[in-house]
Short mmCIF file of C-alpha atoms and ligand atoms in Angstrom, two decimals:
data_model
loop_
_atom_site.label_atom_id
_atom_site.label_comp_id
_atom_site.label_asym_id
_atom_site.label_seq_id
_atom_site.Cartn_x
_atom_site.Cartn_y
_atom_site.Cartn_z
CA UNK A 1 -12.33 -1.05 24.37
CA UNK A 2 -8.59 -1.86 24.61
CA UNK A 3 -7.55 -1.09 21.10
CA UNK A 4 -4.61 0.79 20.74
CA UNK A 5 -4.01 3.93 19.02
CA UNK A 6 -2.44 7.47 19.32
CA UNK A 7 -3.00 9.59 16.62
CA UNK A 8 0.16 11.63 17.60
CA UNK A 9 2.47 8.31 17.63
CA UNK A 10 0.86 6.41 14.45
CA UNK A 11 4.63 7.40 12.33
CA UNK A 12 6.49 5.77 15.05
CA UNK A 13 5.32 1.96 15.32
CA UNK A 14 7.43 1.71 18.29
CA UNK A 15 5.73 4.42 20.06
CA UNK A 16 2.58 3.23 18.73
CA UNK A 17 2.63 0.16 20.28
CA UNK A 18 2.49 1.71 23.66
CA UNK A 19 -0.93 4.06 22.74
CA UNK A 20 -3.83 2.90 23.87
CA UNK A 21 -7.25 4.15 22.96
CA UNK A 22 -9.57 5.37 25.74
CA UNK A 23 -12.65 3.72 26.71
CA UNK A 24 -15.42 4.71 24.33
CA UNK A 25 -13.17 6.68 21.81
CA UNK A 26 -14.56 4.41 19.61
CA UNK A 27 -18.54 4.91 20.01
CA UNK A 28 -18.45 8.28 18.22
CA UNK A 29 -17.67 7.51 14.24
CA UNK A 30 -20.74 6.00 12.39
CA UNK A 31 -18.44 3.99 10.45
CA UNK A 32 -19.33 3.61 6.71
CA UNK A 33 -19.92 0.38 5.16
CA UNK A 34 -19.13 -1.02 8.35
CA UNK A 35 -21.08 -3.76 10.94
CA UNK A 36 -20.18 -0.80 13.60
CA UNK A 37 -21.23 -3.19 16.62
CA UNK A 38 -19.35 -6.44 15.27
CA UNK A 39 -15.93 -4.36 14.41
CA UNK A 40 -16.47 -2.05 17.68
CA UNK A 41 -16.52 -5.22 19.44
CA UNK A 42 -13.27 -6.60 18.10
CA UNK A 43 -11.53 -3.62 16.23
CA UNK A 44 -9.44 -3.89 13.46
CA UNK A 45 -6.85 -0.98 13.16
CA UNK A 46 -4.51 0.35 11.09
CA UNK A 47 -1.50 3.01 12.08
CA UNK A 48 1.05 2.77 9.79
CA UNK A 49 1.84 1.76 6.18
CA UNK A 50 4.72 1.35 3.12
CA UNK A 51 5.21 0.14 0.33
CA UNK A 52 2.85 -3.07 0.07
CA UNK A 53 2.00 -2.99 3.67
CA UNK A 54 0.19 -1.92 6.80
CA UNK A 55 1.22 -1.71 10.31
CA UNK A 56 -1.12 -2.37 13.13
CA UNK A 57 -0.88 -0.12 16.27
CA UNK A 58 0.75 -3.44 18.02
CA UNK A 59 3.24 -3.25 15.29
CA UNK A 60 1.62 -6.27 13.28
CA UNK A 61 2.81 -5.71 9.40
CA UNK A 62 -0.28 -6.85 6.93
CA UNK A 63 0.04 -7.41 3.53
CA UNK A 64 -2.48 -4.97 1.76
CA UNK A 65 -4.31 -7.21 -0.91
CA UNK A 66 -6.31 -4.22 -1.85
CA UNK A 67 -4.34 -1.33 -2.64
CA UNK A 68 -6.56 0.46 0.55
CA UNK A 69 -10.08 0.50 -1.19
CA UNK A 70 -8.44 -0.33 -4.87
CA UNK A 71 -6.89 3.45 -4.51
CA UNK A 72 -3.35 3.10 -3.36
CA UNK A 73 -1.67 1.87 -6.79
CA UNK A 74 1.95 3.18 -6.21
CA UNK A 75 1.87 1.82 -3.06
CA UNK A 76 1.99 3.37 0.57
CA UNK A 77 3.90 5.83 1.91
CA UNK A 78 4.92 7.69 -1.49
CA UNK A 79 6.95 10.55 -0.09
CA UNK A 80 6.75 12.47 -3.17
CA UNK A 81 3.14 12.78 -3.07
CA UNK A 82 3.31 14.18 0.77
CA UNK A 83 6.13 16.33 -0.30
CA UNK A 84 3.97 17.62 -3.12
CA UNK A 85 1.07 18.62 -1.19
CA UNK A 86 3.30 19.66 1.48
CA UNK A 87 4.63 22.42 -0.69
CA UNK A 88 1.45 22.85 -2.04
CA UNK A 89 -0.63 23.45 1.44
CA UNK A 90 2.37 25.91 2.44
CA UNK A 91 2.00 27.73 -0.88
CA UNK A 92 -2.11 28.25 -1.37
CA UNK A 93 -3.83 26.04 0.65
CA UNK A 94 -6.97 26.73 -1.31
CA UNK A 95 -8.15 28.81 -4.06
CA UNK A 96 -11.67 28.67 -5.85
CA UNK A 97 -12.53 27.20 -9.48
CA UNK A 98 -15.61 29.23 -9.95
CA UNK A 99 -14.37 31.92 -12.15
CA UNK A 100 -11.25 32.12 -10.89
CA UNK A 101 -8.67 29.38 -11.41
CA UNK A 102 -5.12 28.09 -10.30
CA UNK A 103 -2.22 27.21 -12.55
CA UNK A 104 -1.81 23.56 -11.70
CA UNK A 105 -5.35 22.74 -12.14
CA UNK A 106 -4.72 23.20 -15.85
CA UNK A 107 -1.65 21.47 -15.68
CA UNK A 108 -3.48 18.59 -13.68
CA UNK A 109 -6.17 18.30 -16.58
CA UNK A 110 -3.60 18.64 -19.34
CA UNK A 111 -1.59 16.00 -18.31
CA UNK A 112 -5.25 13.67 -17.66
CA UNK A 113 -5.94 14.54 -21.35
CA UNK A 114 -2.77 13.02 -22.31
CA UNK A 115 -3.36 10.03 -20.82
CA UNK A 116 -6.84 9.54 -21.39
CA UNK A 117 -8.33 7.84 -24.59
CA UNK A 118 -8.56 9.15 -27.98
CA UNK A 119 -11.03 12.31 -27.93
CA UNK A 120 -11.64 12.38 -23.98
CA UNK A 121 -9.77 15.37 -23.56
CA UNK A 122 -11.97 17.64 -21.42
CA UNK A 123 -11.93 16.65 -17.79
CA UNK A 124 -13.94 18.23 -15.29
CA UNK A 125 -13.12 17.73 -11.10
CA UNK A 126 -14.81 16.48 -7.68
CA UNK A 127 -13.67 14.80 -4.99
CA UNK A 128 -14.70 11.50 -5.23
CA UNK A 129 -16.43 8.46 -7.39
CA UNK A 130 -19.82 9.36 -6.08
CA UNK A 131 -19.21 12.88 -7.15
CA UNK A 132 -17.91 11.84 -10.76
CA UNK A 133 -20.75 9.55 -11.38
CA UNK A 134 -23.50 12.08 -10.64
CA UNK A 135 -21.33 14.55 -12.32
CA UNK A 136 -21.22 12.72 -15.45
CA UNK A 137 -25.16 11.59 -15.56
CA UNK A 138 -25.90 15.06 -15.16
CA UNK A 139 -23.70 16.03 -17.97
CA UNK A 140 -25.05 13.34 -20.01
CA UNK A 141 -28.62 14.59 -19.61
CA UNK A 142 -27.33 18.51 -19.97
CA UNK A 143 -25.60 17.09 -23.24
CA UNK A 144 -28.61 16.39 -24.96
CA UNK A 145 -30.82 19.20 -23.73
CA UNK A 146 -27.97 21.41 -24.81
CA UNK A 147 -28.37 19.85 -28.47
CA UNK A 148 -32.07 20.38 -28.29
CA UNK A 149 -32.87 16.40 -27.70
CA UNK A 150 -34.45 18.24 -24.19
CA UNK A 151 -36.49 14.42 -24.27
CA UNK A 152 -33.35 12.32 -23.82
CA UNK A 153 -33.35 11.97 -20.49
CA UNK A 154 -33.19 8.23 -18.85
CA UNK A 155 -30.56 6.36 -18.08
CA UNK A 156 -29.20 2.72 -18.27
CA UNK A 157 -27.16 1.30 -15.58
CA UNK A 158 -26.69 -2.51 -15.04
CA UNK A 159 -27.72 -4.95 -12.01
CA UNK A 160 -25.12 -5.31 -9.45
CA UNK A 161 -23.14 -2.00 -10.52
CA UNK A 162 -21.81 -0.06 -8.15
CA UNK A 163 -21.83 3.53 -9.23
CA UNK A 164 -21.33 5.29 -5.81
CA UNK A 165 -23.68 6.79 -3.24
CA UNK A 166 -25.23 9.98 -4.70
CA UNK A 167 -28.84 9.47 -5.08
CA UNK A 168 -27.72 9.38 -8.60
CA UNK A 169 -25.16 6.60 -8.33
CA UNK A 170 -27.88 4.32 -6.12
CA UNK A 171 -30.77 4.61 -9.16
CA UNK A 172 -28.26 3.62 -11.70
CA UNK A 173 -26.37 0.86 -9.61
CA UNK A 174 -27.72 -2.23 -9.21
CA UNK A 175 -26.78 -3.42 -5.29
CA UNK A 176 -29.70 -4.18 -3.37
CA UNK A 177 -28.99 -3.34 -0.65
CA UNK A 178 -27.53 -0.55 -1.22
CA UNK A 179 -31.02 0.51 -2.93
CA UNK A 180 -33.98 -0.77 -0.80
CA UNK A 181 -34.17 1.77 1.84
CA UNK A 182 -34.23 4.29 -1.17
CA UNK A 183 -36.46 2.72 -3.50
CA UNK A 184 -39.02 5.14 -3.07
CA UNK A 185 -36.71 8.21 -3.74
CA UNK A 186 -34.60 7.09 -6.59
CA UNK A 187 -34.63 9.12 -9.50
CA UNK A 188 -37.22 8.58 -12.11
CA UNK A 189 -36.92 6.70 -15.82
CA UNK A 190 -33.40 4.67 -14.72
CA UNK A 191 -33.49 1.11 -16.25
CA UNK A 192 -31.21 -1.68 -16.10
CA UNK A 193 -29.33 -4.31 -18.53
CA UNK A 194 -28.64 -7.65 -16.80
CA UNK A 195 -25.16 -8.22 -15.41
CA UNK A 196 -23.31 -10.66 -16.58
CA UNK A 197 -22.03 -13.13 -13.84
CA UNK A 198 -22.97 -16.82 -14.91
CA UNK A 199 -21.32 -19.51 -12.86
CA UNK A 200 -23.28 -21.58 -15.34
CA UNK A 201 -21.91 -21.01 -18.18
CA UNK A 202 -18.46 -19.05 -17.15
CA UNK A 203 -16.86 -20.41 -13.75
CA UNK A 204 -12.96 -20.53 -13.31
CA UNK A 205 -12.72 -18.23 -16.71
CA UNK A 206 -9.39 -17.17 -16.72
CA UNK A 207 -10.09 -13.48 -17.42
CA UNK A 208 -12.46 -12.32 -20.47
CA UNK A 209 -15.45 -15.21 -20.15
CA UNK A 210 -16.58 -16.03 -23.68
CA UNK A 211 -19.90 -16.42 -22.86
CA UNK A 212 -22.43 -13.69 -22.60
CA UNK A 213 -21.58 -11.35 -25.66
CA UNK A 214 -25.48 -11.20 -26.33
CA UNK A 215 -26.31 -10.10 -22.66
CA UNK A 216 -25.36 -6.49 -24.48
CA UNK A 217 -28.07 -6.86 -26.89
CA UNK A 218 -30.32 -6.35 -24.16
CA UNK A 219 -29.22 -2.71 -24.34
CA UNK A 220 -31.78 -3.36 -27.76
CA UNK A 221 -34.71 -4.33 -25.91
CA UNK A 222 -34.92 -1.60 -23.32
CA UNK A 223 -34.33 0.47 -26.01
CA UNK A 224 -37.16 -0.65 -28.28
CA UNK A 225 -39.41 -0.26 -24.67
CA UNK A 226 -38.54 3.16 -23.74
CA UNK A 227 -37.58 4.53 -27.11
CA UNK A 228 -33.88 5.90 -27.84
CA UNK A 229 -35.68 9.96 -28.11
CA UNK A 230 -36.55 9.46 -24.72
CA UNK A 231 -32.95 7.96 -23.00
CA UNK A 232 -29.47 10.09 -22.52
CA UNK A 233 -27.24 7.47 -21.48
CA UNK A 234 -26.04 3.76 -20.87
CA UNK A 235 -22.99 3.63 -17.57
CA UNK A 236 -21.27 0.64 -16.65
CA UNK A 237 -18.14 -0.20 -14.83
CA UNK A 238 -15.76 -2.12 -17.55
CA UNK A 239 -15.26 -4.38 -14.85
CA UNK A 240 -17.50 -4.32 -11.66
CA UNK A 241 -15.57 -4.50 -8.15
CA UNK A 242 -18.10 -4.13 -5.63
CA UNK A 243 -20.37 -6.08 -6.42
CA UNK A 244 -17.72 -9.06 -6.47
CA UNK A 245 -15.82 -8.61 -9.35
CA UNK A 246 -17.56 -8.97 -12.46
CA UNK A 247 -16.11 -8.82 -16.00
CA UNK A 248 -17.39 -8.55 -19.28
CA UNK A 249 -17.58 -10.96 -21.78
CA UNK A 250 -15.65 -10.69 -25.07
CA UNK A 251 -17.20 -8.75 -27.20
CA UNK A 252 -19.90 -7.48 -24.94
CA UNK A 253 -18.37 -3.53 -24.31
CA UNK A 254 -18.08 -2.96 -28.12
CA UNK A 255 -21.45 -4.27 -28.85
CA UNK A 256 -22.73 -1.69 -26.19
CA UNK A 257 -20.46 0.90 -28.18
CA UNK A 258 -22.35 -0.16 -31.18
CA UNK A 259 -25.52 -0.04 -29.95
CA UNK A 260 -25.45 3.20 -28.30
CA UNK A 261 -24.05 4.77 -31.68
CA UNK A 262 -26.82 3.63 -33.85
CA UNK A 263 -29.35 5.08 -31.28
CA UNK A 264 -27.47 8.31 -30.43
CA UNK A 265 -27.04 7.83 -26.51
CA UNK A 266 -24.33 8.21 -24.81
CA UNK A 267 -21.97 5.63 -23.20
CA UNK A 268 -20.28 6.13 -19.50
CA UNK A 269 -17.81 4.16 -18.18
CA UNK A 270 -17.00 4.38 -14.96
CA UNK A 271 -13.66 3.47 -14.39
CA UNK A 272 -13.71 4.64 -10.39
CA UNK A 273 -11.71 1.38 -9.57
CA UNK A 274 -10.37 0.10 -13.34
CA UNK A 275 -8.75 3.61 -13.99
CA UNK A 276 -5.20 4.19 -13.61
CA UNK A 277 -3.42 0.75 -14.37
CA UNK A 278 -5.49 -2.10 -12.84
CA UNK A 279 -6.30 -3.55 -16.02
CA UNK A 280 -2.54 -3.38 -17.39
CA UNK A 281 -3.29 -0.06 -19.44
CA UNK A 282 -4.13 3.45 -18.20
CA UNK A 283 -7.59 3.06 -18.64
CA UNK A 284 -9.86 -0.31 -18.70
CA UNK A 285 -11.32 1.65 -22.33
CA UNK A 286 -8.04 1.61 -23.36
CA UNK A 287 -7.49 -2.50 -22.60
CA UNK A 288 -10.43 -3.44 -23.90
CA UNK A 289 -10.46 -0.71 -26.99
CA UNK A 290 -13.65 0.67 -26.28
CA UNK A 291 -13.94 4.29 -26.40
CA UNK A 292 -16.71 5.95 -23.98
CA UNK A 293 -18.17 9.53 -24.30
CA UNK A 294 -17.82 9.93 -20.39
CA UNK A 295 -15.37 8.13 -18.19
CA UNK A 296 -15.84 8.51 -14.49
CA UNK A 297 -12.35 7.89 -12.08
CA UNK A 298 -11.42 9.01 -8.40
CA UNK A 299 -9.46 6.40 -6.29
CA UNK A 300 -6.08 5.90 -8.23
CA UNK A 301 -5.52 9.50 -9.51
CA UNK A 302 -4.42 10.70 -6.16
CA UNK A 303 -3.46 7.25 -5.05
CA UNK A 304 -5.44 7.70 -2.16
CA UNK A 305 -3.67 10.43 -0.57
CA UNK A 306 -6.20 13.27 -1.23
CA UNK A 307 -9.74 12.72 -1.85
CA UNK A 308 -10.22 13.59 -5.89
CA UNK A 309 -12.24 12.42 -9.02
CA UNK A 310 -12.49 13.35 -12.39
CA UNK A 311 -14.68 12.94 -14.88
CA UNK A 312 -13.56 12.84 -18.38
CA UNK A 313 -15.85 14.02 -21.28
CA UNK A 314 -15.44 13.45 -25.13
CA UNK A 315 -14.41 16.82 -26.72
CA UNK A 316 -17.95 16.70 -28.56
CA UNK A 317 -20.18 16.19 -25.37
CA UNK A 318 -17.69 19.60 -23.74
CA UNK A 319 -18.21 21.39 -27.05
CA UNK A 320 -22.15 21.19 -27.04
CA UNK A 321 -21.89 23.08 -24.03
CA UNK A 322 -19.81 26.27 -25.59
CA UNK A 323 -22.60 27.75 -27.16
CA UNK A 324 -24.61 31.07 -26.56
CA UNK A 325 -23.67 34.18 -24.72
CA UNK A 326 -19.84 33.82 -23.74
CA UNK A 327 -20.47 35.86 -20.08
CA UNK A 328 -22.64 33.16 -18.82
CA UNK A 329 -22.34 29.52 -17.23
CA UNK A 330 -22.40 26.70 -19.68
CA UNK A 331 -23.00 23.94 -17.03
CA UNK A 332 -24.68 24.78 -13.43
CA UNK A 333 -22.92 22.08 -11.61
CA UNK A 334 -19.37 21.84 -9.51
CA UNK A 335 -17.70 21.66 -5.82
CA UNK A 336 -16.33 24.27 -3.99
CA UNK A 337 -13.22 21.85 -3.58
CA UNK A 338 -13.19 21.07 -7.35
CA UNK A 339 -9.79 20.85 -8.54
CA UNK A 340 -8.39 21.50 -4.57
CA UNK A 341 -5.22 22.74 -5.00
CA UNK A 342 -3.90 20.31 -2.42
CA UNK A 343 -5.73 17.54 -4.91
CA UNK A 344 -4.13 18.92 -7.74
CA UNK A 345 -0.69 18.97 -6.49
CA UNK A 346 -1.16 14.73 -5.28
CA UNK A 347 -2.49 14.06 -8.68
CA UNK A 348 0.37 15.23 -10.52
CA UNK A 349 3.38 13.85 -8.11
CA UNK A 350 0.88 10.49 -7.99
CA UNK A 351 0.95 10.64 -12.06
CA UNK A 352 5.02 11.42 -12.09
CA UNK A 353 5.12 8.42 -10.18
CA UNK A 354 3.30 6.03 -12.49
CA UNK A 355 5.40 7.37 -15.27
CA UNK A 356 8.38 6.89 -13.54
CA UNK A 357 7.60 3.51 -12.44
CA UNK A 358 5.44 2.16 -15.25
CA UNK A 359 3.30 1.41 -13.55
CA UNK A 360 -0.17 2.10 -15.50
CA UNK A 361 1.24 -0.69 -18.05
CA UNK A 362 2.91 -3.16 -14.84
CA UNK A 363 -0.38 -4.75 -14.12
CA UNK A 364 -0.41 -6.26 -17.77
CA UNK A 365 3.28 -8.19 -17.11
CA UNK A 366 2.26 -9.07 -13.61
CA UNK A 367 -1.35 -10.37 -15.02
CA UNK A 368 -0.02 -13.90 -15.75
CA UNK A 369 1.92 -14.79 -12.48
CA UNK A 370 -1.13 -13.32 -10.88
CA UNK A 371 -3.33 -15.65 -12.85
CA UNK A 372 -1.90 -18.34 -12.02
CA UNK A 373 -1.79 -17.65 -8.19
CA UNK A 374 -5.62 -16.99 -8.25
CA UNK A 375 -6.73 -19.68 -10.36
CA UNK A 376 -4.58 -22.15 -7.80
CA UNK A 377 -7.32 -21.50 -5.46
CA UNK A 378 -9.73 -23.91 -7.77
CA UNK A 379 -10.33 -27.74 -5.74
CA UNK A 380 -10.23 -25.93 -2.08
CA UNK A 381 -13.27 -26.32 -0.32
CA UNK A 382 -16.52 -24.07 -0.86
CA UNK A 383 -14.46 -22.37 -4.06
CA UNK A 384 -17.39 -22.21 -6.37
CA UNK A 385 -15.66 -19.54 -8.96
CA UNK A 386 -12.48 -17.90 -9.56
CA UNK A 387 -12.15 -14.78 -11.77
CA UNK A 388 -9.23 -12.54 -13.05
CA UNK A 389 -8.48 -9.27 -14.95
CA UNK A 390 -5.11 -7.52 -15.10
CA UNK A 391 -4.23 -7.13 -11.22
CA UNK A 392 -7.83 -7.98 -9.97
CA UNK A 393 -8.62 -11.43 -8.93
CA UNK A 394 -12.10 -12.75 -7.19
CA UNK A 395 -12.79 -16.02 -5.34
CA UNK A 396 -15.84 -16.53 -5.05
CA UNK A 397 -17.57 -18.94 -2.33
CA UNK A 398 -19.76 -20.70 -2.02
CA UNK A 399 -22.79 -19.42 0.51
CA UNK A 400 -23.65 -21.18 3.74
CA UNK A 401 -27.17 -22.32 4.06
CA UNK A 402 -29.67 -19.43 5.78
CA UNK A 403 -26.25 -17.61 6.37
CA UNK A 404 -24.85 -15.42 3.41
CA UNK A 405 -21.88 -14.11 3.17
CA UNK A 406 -20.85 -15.37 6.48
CA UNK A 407 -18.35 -17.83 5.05
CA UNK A 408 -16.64 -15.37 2.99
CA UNK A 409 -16.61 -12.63 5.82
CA UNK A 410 -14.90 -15.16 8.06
CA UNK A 411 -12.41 -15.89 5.70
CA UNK A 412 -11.48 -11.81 5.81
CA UNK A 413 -11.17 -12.01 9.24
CA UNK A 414 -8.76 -14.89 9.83
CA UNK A 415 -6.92 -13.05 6.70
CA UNK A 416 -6.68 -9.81 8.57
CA UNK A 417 -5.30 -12.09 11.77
CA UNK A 418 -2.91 -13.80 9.54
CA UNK A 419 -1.28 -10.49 8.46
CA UNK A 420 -3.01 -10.42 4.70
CA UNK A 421 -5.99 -7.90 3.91
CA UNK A 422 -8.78 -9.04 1.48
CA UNK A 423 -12.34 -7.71 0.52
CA UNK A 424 -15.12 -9.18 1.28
CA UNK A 425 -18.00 -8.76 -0.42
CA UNK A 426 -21.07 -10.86 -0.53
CA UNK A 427 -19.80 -14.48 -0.96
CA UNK A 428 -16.83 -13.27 -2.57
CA UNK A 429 -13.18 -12.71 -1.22
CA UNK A 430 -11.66 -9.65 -3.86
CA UNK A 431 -8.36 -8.73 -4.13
CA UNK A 432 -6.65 -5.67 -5.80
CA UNK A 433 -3.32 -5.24 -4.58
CA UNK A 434 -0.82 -2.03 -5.08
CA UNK A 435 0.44 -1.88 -9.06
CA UNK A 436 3.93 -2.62 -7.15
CA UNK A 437 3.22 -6.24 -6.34
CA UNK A 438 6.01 -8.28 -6.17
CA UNK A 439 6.31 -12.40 -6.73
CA UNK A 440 6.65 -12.74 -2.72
CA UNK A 441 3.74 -10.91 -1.94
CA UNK A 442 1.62 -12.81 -4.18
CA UNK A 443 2.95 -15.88 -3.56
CA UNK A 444 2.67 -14.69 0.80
CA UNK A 445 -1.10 -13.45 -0.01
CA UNK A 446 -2.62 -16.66 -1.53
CA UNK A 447 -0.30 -18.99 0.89
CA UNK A 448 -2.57 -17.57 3.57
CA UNK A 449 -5.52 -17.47 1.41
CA UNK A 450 -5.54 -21.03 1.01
CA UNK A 451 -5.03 -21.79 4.22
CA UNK A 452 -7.90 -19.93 5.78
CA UNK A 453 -10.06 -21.09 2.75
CA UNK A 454 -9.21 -24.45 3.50
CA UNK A 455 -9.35 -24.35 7.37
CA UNK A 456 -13.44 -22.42 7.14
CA UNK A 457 -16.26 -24.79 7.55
N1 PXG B 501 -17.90 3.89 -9.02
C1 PXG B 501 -17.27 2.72 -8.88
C2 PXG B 501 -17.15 1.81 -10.04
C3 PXG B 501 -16.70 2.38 -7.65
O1 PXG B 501 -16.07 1.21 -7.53
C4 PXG B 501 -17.50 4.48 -6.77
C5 PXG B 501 -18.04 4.76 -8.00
C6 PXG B 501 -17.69 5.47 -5.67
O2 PXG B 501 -16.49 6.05 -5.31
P1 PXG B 501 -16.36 6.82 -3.91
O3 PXG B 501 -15.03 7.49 -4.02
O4 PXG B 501 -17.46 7.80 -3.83
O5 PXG B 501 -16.42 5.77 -2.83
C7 PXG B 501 -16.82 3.28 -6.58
C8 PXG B 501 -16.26 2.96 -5.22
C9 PXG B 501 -15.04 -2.55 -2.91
C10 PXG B 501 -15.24 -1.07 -2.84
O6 PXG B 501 -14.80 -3.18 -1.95
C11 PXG B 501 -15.36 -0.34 -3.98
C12 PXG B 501 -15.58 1.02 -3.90
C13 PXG B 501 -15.66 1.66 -2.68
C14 PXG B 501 -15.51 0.91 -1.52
C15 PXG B 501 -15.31 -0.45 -1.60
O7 PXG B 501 -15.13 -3.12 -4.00
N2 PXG B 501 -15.74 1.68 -5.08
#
């Protein structure tokens, strides 16, 4: 292994271009999500980033079409943020949340509830959006045990959702393969609603697709199979990232909304990835005026810098909870780094930052230059869709015979050489950049993005 890296050099990309990695420094990390053979053989590393960019340990700058893992929306490098926890870690590096509690966590949740849509004004905190989804179906299924519906109890997620990796998040998403080797342990009474991806009907949609309001009236039939005194909760993602960008159709959220209010169950969004400005608003709820009873986040709240998540609750579903005996726990659940005070402190410089900037609303004036750059993509070879919301954009390929995904992962890779960073997932190339996007980085990202599409056989 010849990849270069000091961990004591990476702020200096001078410096870092003379580190070198020892032999086999790379065998020990089980990387997640990762082909760990094919990226041990040829490893792609980052040391250094700003702004809209990354630095390679040789010093090669790479546009980040991603925003990280859709989590760095002010950008890299945000010195506040570092300065905040900086202070922070000097002043308390840690102090517990179970029945005891620190002043900013308050301040952190106050200032969440401000944000958040109308009646969601009760956050509780974990550390990531794994945490917040099981969080929030446990919650759910506390809720109506709390009210005495003790039989309301299954869930609804949707095929190809991606809620995370708690045992929870797996039997509610709807990702093969992130499901198979589990199937036998996944929790009992989770259905699913179909997802709504039809090249058929929908290709090169420039955002909402029209098509596919009924797909919510599904929602109906599982419902009228399992009976509504028997199921706590629907959860979807507004819009679906992992599972290659999915979005709903017009209409179909608030016909879920509707449903789920005539049957008493509760609707979750989780807004891991569409929370804090990706779809041009705060929240995707907000853009698409849909108002859940949950709302799961993580990623953008910290931008990245410190692992958090938070899980928003409508002031009903908290209030259920305040009954009985005041001395005793209301809800048996939370982390010992719930509300970290290190978290804490990220969150709110990461939150002075997006009002500063405005840059929970920027998305929404950038969404139309973005468009256009996306939907350019339509005619090159093997393009079999093209999708858009806000600053999200999805091309989607189309597979090679006996091969999937290949295509699509090449088409990262000769990204990542050409100095632009994609996702790949499935056949589909996703991109999520920083809130800060300028015109030359969009125009720079698809310039490449073209190029590579149209140079893959
Ligand atoms: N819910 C949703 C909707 C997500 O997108 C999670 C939960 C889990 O969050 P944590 O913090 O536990 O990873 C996610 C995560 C991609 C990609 O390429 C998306 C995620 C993670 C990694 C890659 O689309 N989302």
């Amino acid at each position: 292994m010849n990849a270069k890296l000091s961990p004591g050099l990476l702020h200096d990309p001078a410096l870092a271009e003379h580190s070198d990695l020892a032999p086999g420094t790379l065998d020990a990390f089980w990387m997640p999500f990762t082909a760990n053979r094919q990226f041990k053989s040829n490893p792609r590393l980052l040391a250094r980033a700003e702004g809209m960019h990354y630095w390679t340990p040789d010093g090669r700058q790479i546009i980040d079409g991603v925003a990280g893992l859709w989590c760095v929306n002010a950008g890299h490098g945000r010195r506040e943020i570092a300065a905040a926890v900086a202070r922070q870690l000097t002043t308390m590096e840690y102090a517990p949340t179970f029945q005891m509690g620190h002043p900013i966590a308050f301040e952190l949740a106050s200032r969440l509830a401000e944000l958040s849509p109308p009646g969601l004004d009760r956050v509780f905190f974990t550390n990531s959006g794994s945490e917040s989804v099981d969080t929030a179906l446990k919650i759910a299924i506390a809720y109506q045990r709390a009210r005495g519906l003790s039989g309301k109890t299954r869930l609804i997620g949707r095929e190809k959702g991606y809620h995370g990796v708690g045992f929870g998040g797996v039997s509610v998403g709807g990702m093969v393969n992130n499901r198979k080797a589990f199937s036998a342990v996944m929790l009992p009474g989770v259905d699913h609603l179909p997802h709504t991806l039809d090249l058929e009907h929908n290709a090169f949609s420039r955002g909402l697709p029209h098509w596919g309001k009924h797909l919510a009236d599904e929602l109906e039939r599982l419902i009228a199979l399992h009976d509504a005194s028997t199921i706590a909760a629907v959860i979807v993602e507004p819009i679906s990232g992992s599972a290659g960008v999915i979005l709903p159709p017009l209409g179909y959220l608030k016909r879920l909304r509707e449903i789920c209010d005539q049957h008493d169950i509760l609707l979750i969004f989780d807004e891991v990835i569409t929370g804090f400005g990706r779809t041009g608003k705060a929240f995707a709820a907000e853009t698409f005026a849909v108002t859940p009873d949950l709302m799961t986040t993580a990623k953008g709240l910290t931008n990245g810098a410190i692992p958090m998540g938070a899980v928003f609750a409508h002031r009903k579903v908290h209030d259920a909870f305040m009954q009985g005996p005041e001395q005793l726990v209301e809800l048996f659940h939370g982390y010992t780094y719930s509300a970290h005070p290190a978290a804490c402190a990220a969150a709110l410089a990461t939150l002075d930052i997006y009002a500063k900037e405005g840059l929970l609303t920027r998305a929404a004036s950038v969404a139309p230059l973005w468009e256009e750059a996306v939907h350019a993509q339509k005619g090159l070879p093997h393009v079999v869709d093209i999708r858009n919301f806000g600053l999200i954009g999805a091309v989607e390929l189309e597979p090679r015979a006996g091969k999937p995904g290949t295509r699509a992962f090449e088409v990262f890779l000769k990204c990542f050489e050409r100095g632009i960073m994609v996702r790949q997932t499935g056949e589909t190339i996703a991109l999520s950049p920083p809130l800060i996007i300028e015109p030359s980085h969009i125009a720079r990202i698809f310039e490449v993005l073209s190029d590579v599409i149209r140079e893959t056989p």
